[in-house]
mmCIF file of C-alpha atoms in Angstrom:
data_model
loop_
_atom_site.group_PDB
_atom_site.id
_atom_site.type_symbol
_atom_site.label_atom_id
_atom_site.label_comp_id
_atom_site.label_asym_id
_atom_site.label_seq_id
_atom_site.Cartn_x
_atom_site.Cartn_y
_atom_site.Cartn_z
ATOM 1 C CA UNK A 1160 0.000 0.000 0.000
ATOM 2 C CA UNK A 1161 1.274 3.438 -0.929
ATOM 3 C CA UNK A 1162 0.946 6.930 0.421
ATOM 4 C CA UNK A 1163 -1.181 9.805 -0.854
ATOM 5 C CA UNK A 1164 -1.738 13.091 0.935
ATOM 6 C CA UNK A 1165 0.809 11.748 3.431
ATOM 7 C CA UNK A 1166 -1.437 8.928 4.647
ATOM 8 C CA UNK A 1167 -1.602 5.217 3.897
ATOM 9 C CA UNK A 1168 -4.358 3.935 1.594
ATOM 10 C CA UNK A 1169 -6.353 1.238 3.386
ATOM 11 C CA UNK A 1170 -9.151 0.655 0.872
ATOM 12 C CA UNK A 1171 -9.774 0.955 -2.873
ATOM 13 C CA UNK A 1172 -13.232 0.931 -4.458
ATOM 14 C CA UNK A 1173 -14.140 0.775 -8.151
ATOM 15 C CA UNK A 1174 -17.519 2.318 -9.063
ATOM 16 C CA UNK A 1175 -19.591 2.168 -12.243
ATOM 17 C CA UNK A 1176 -21.039 5.234 -13.985
ATOM 18 C CA UNK A 1177 -24.048 5.214 -11.626
ATOM 19 C CA UNK A 1178 -21.908 5.117 -8.507
ATOM 20 C CA UNK A 1179 -22.517 1.448 -7.730
ATOM 21 C CA UNK A 1180 -19.589 -0.478 -6.236
ATOM 22 C CA UNK A 1181 -18.025 -2.994 -8.620
ATOM 23 C CA UNK A 1182 -15.064 -3.904 -6.410
ATOM 24 C CA UNK A 1183 -14.182 -3.016 -2.807
ATOM 25 C CA UNK A 1184 -10.681 -4.140 -1.817
ATOM 26 C CA UNK A 1185 -8.986 -3.731 1.569
ATOM 27 C CA UNK A 1186 -5.956 -5.777 0.502
ATOM 28 C CA UNK A 1187 -4.361 -7.052 -2.679
ATOM 29 C CA UNK A 1188 -4.132 -3.643 -4.335
ATOM 30 C CA UNK A 1189 -1.292 -1.386 -5.445
ATOM 31 C CA UNK A 1190 -1.637 2.364 -5.894
ATOM 32 C CA UNK A 1191 1.216 4.451 -7.366
ATOM 33 C CA UNK A 1192 3.174 7.101 -5.516
ATOM 34 C CA UNK A 1193 2.453 9.705 -8.184
ATOM 35 C CA UNK A 1194 -1.356 9.747 -8.056
ATOM 36 C CA UNK A 1195 -1.342 13.507 -7.465
ATOM 37 C CA UNK A 1196 0.931 14.266 -10.430
ATOM 38 C CA UNK A 1197 0.178 14.662 -14.137
ATOM 39 C CA UNK A 1198 2.075 11.480 -14.978
ATOM 40 C CA UNK A 1199 0.413 8.271 -16.133
ATOM 41 C CA UNK A 1200 -0.830 6.213 -13.194
ATOM 42 C CA UNK A 1201 -2.266 2.722 -12.965
ATOM 43 C CA UNK A 1202 -4.155 1.290 -9.988
ATOM 44 C CA UNK A 1203 -3.821 -2.497 -9.782
ATOM 45 C CA UNK A 1204 -6.167 -4.834 -7.906
ATOM 46 C CA UNK A 1205 -5.471 -8.549 -7.531
ATOM 47 C CA UNK A 1206 -7.808 -11.217 -6.201
ATOM 48 C CA UNK A 1207 -10.065 -14.123 -7.095
ATOM 49 C CA UNK A 1208 -13.293 -14.116 -9.113
ATOM 50 C CA UNK A 1209 -12.951 -10.449 -10.020
ATOM 51 C CA UNK A 1210 -15.578 -9.175 -12.470
ATOM 52 C CA UNK A 1211 -14.406 -8.927 -16.073
ATOM 53 C CA UNK A 1212 -15.025 -5.462 -17.536
ATOM 54 C CA UNK A 1213 -14.711 -4.228 -21.107
ATOM 55 C CA UNK A 1214 -11.396 -2.703 -22.161
ATOM 56 C CA UNK A 1215 -11.418 1.114 -21.839
ATOM 57 C CA UNK A 1216 -14.635 1.113 -19.795
ATOM 58 C CA UNK A 1217 -14.833 4.359 -17.805
ATOM 59 C CA UNK A 1218 -15.046 3.850 -14.036
ATOM 60 C CA UNK A 1219 -14.355 5.782 -10.848
ATOM 61 C CA UNK A 1220 -11.669 4.816 -8.341
ATOM 62 C CA UNK A 1221 -12.158 5.880 -4.707
ATOM 63 C CA UNK A 1222 -9.261 5.561 -2.272
ATOM 64 C CA UNK A 1223 -9.710 5.718 1.502
ATOM 65 C CA UNK A 1224 -6.769 6.581 3.734
ATOM 66 C CA UNK A 1225 -6.220 5.618 7.343
ATOM 67 C CA UNK A 1226 -6.923 9.222 8.399
ATOM 68 C CA UNK A 1227 -10.365 9.147 6.765
ATOM 69 C CA UNK A 1228 -9.755 10.987 3.487
ATOM 70 C CA UNK A 1229 -11.732 9.627 0.525
ATOM 71 C CA UNK A 1230 -10.452 10.748 -2.870
ATOM 72 C CA UNK A 1231 -12.227 10.013 -6.149
ATOM 73 C CA UNK A 1232 -10.493 9.619 -9.534
ATOM 74 C CA UNK A 1233 -11.770 8.917 -13.029
ATOM 75 C CA UNK A 1234 -10.191 5.954 -14.799
ATOM 76 C CA UNK A 1235 -10.383 3.562 -17.726
ATOM 77 C CA UNK A 1236 -10.031 -0.224 -17.455
ATOM 78 C CA UNK A 1237 -6.815 -1.335 -19.173
ATOM 79 C CA UNK A 1238 -6.652 -4.938 -17.940
ATOM 80 C CA UNK A 1239 -9.548 -7.021 -16.633
ATOM 81 C CA UNK A 1240 -9.411 -10.703 -15.830
ATOM 82 C CA UNK A 1241 -10.558 -13.016 -13.062
ATOM 83 C CA UNK A 1242 -7.411 -12.499 -11.000
ATOM 84 C CA UNK A 1243 -6.378 -8.925 -11.796
ATOM 85 C CA UNK A 1244 -7.760 -5.536 -12.816
ATOM 86 C CA UNK A 1245 -5.695 -2.537 -13.889
ATOM 87 C CA UNK A 1246 -7.217 0.927 -14.159
ATOM 88 C CA UNK A 1247 -5.501 3.790 -15.952
ATOM 89 C CA UNK A 1248 -6.290 7.051 -14.164
ATOM 90 C CA UNK A 1249 -7.535 9.823 -16.437
ATOM 91 C CA UNK A 1250 -6.083 13.308 -16.050
ATOM 92 C CA UNK A 1251 -9.291 15.204 -16.737
ATOM 93 C CA UNK A 1252 -9.037 17.545 -13.766
ATOM 94 C CA UNK A 1253 -12.011 16.065 -11.892
ATOM 95 C CA UNK A 1254 -10.097 14.392 -9.063
ATOM 96 C CA UNK A 1255 -11.859 15.426 -5.875
ATOM 97 C CA UNK A 1256 -12.109 14.766 -2.168
ATOM 98 C CA UNK A 1257 -15.486 13.221 -1.365
ATOM 99 C CA UNK A 1258 -15.690 14.510 2.195
ATOM 100 C CA UNK A 1259 -14.442 17.728 3.726
ATOM 101 C CA UNK A 1260 -10.722 17.142 3.833
ATOM 102 C CA UNK A 1261 -8.926 17.731 7.054
ATOM 103 C CA UNK A 1262 -5.488 16.574 7.998
ATOM 104 C CA UNK A 1263 -6.892 14.163 10.556
ATOM 105 C CA UNK A 1264 -10.392 12.679 10.497
ATOM 106 C CA UNK A 1265 -12.056 12.916 13.925
ATOM 107 C CA UNK A 1266 -14.687 10.540 15.302
ATOM 108 C CA UNK A 1267 -16.883 10.717 18.397
ATOM 109 C CA UNK A 1268 -16.312 7.881 20.881
ATOM 110 C CA UNK A 1269 -16.809 7.003 24.536
ATOM 111 C CA UNK A 1270 -13.667 5.064 25.408
ATOM 112 C CA UNK A 1271 -12.221 4.556 28.875
ATOM 113 C CA UNK A 1272 -8.555 4.954 29.635
ATOM 114 C CA UNK A 1273 -6.013 5.918 32.254
ATOM 115 C CA UNK A 1274 -3.652 8.790 32.899
ATOM 116 C CA UNK A 1275 -0.501 7.295 34.402
ATOM 117 C CA UNK A 1276 1.367 10.521 35.199
ATOM 118 C CA UNK A 1277 1.930 13.998 33.787
ATOM 119 C CA UNK A 1278 4.803 16.426 33.354
ATOM 120 C CA UNK A 1279 4.502 20.129 34.185
ATOM 121 C CA UNK A 1280 7.404 22.561 33.965
ATOM 122 C CA UNK A 1281 9.800 19.607 33.555
ATOM 123 C CA UNK A 1282 8.538 18.082 36.814
ATOM 124 C CA UNK A 1283 6.967 14.617 36.703
ATOM 125 C CA UNK A 1284 3.849 14.251 38.857
ATOM 126 C CA UNK A 1285 2.632 10.711 39.536
ATOM 127 C CA UNK A 1286 -0.778 9.615 40.788
ATOM 128 C CA UNK A 1287 -1.198 7.286 43.762
ATOM 129 C CA UNK A 1288 -3.393 5.231 41.424
ATOM 130 C CA UNK A 1289 -3.836 5.659 37.658
ATOM 131 C CA UNK A 1290 -6.437 8.370 36.982
ATOM 132 C CA UNK A 1291 -9.505 7.178 35.054
ATOM 133 C CA UNK A 1292 -10.166 9.239 31.923
ATOM 134 C CA UNK A 1293 -12.865 9.175 29.266
ATOM 135 C CA UNK A 1294 -11.994 9.878 25.630
ATOM 136 C CA UNK A 1295 -14.851 11.647 23.807
ATOM 137 C CA UNK A 1296 -13.232 12.014 20.393
ATOM 138 C CA UNK A 1297 -10.060 10.828 18.746
ATOM 139 C CA UNK A 1298 -8.097 11.234 15.546
ATOM 140 C CA UNK A 1299 -4.547 10.589 14.447
ATOM 141 C CA UNK A 1300 -3.638 14.044 15.748
ATOM 142 C CA UNK A 1301 -5.050 13.897 19.262
ATOM 143 C CA UNK A 1302 -7.933 13.339 21.678
ATOM 144 C CA UNK A 1303 -10.486 15.220 23.695
ATOM 145 C CA UNK A 1304 -10.649 13.754 27.194
ATOM 146 C CA UNK A 1305 -12.405 14.203 30.514
ATOM 147 C CA UNK A 1306 -11.432 13.208 34.034
ATOM 148 C CA UNK A 1307 -12.545 13.627 37.638
ATOM 149 C CA UNK A 1308 -11.597 17.222 38.498
ATOM 150 C CA UNK A 1309 -11.470 16.348 42.196
ATOM 151 C CA UNK A 1310 -8.521 14.058 41.488
ATOM 152 C CA UNK A 1311 -6.597 16.096 38.930
ATOM 153 C CA UNK A 1312 -6.749 19.397 37.083
ATOM 154 C CA UNK A 1313 -4.520 19.789 34.059
ATOM 155 C CA UNK A 1314 -3.123 23.003 32.617
ATOM 156 C CA UNK A 1315 -2.065 24.184 29.171
ATOM 157 C CA UNK A 1316 1.142 22.512 27.969
ATOM 158 C CA UNK A 1317 0.934 19.697 30.519
ATOM 159 C CA UNK A 1318 2.266 16.478 29.008
ATOM 160 C CA UNK A 1319 0.138 13.483 30.044
ATOM 161 C CA UNK A 1320 1.008 9.816 29.663
ATOM 162 C CA UNK A 1321 -2.251 8.051 28.740
ATOM 163 C CA UNK A 1322 -3.290 4.454 28.164
ATOM 164 C CA UNK A 1323 -6.441 3.930 26.054
ATOM 165 C CA UNK A 1324 -7.995 0.545 25.305
ATOM 166 C CA UNK A 1325 -9.124 1.025 21.710
ATOM 167 C CA UNK A 1326 -8.723 -2.655 20.891
ATOM 168 C CA UNK A 1327 -8.863 -5.597 23.295
ATOM 169 C CA UNK A 1328 -5.520 -7.066 22.183
ATOM 170 C CA UNK A 1329 -3.337 -4.259 23.527
ATOM 171 C CA UNK A 1330 -3.829 -0.629 24.650
ATOM 172 C CA UNK A 1331 -2.539 2.562 23.093
ATOM 173 C CA UNK A 1332 0.129 3.975 25.368
ATOM 174 C CA UNK A 1333 1.114 7.491 24.326
ATOM 175 C CA UNK A 1334 1.899 11.030 25.464
ATOM 176 C CA UNK A 1335 -0.530 13.897 24.824
ATOM 177 C CA UNK A 1336 -0.013 17.614 25.267
ATOM 178 C CA UNK A 1337 -2.859 19.799 26.578
ATOM 179 C CA UNK A 1338 -3.619 22.457 23.947
ATOM 180 C CA UNK A 1339 -7.055 23.549 25.179
ATOM 181 C CA UNK A 1340 -8.835 23.597 28.534
ATOM 182 C CA UNK A 1341 -12.565 23.644 27.775
ATOM 183 C CA UNK A 1342 -14.916 25.214 30.312
ATOM 184 C CA UNK A 1343 -18.691 25.444 30.559
ATOM 185 C CA UNK A 1344 -20.725 28.669 30.943
ATOM 186 C CA UNK A 1345 -20.032 28.696 34.678
ATOM 187 C CA UNK A 1346 -16.282 28.330 34.238
ATOM 188 C CA UNK A 1347 -16.069 24.685 35.266
ATOM 189 C CA UNK A 1348 -13.626 22.508 33.349
ATOM 190 C CA UNK A 1349 -15.459 20.020 31.142
ATOM 191 C CA UNK A 1350 -12.561 18.538 29.198
ATOM 192 C CA UNK A 1351 -9.157 18.894 27.574
ATOM 193 C CA UNK A 1352 -8.199 19.093 23.918
ATOM 194 C CA UNK A 1353 -4.888 17.274 23.575
ATOM 195 C CA UNK A 1354 -2.356 16.599 20.822
ATOM 196 C CA UNK A 1355 -0.461 13.324 20.497
ATOM 197 C CA UNK A 1356 3.285 13.678 20.900
ATOM 198 C CA UNK A 1357 5.834 11.555 19.030
ATOM 199 C CA UNK A 1358 3.570 8.781 17.757
ATOM 200 C CA UNK A 1359 5.315 5.919 15.997
ATOM 201 C CA UNK A 1360 4.102 4.656 12.617
ATOM 202 C CA UNK A 1361 2.715 1.576 14.397
ATOM 203 C CA UNK A 1362 0.723 3.762 16.816
ATOM 204 C CA UNK A 1363 -0.672 5.848 13.944
ATOM 205 C CA UNK A 1364 -1.728 2.638 12.178
ATOM 206 C CA UNK A 1365 -3.351 1.453 15.428
ATOM 207 C CA UNK A 1366 -5.437 4.639 15.671
ATOM 208 C CA UNK A 1367 -6.218 4.561 11.958
ATOM 209 C CA UNK A 1368 -7.470 0.974 12.166
ATOM 210 C CA UNK A 1369 -9.679 1.892 15.114
ATOM 211 C CA UNK A 1370 -11.155 4.904 13.275
ATOM 212 C CA UNK A 1371 -11.844 2.769 10.205
ATOM 213 C CA UNK A 1372 -13.465 0.087 12.397
ATOM 214 C CA UNK A 1373 -15.795 2.613 14.046
ATOM 215 C CA UNK A 1374 -16.674 4.217 10.696
ATOM 216 C CA UNK A 1375 -17.495 0.801 9.204
ATOM 217 C CA UNK A 1376 -19.735 -0.063 12.162
ATOM 218 C CA UNK A 1377 -21.510 3.280 11.848
ATOM 219 C CA UNK A 1378 -22.108 2.764 8.113
ATOM 220 C CA UNK A 1379 -23.479 -0.723 8.752
ATOM 221 C CA UNK A 1380 -25.949 0.683 11.298
ATOM 222 C CA UNK A 1381 -27.017 3.411 8.858
ATOM 223 C CA UNK A 1382 -27.588 0.847 6.100
ATOM 224 C CA UNK A 1383 -29.589 -1.362 8.488
ATOM 225 C CA UNK A 1384 -31.766 1.601 9.503
ATOM 226 C CA UNK A 1385 -32.376 2.551 5.862
ATOM 227 C CA UNK A 1386 -33.425 -1.024 5.040
ATOM 228 C CA UNK A 1387 -35.953 -0.950 7.894
ATOM 229 C CA UNK A 1388 -37.793 1.916 6.268
#
């Protein structure tokens, strides 16, 4: 899998002229590095029992990145067989982002976690017991979290070591920096907007997989509700 817009592509979809999905692939595809250039580009999808399309048939290719960007390209089928499909991207100037593009795609969640300690003015402050936190939204750039104000009150630029159980197999252990202290109309603190610090590529992939999982579950619920009516 390659990078576009600085983020890994995790899914490729091929759509017909009416917008119906012909192929949806989460593995077995190759996208070129130069998709944003004016050079010739070919998207390749490999698999089993792929549909066989006419040569030069016009289709749309939609790529989804781990940060939530969905970018649509026009293309023409150059190779189509049961085990492989190649699509030549067309440079017609109609490449577009399908959703409002932001550097990091944010989702609303209600995930529990822990604050293990925090650093303020180069001094490390540890809790007698890990502080329970609740994460209300998350993206690859950061989180918005809440905690019991009777047990801790954070300040701007505090660096907090957090542990968040996004998946059951292992938690996300990372440092976040407080960029915003959010207060209600009476001045009480109701949460903290924080930025991740020094994430590894593996940690970014971990968050990206979680975001994609939540988005997929939300889409499935929406489809189920539409089918009910």
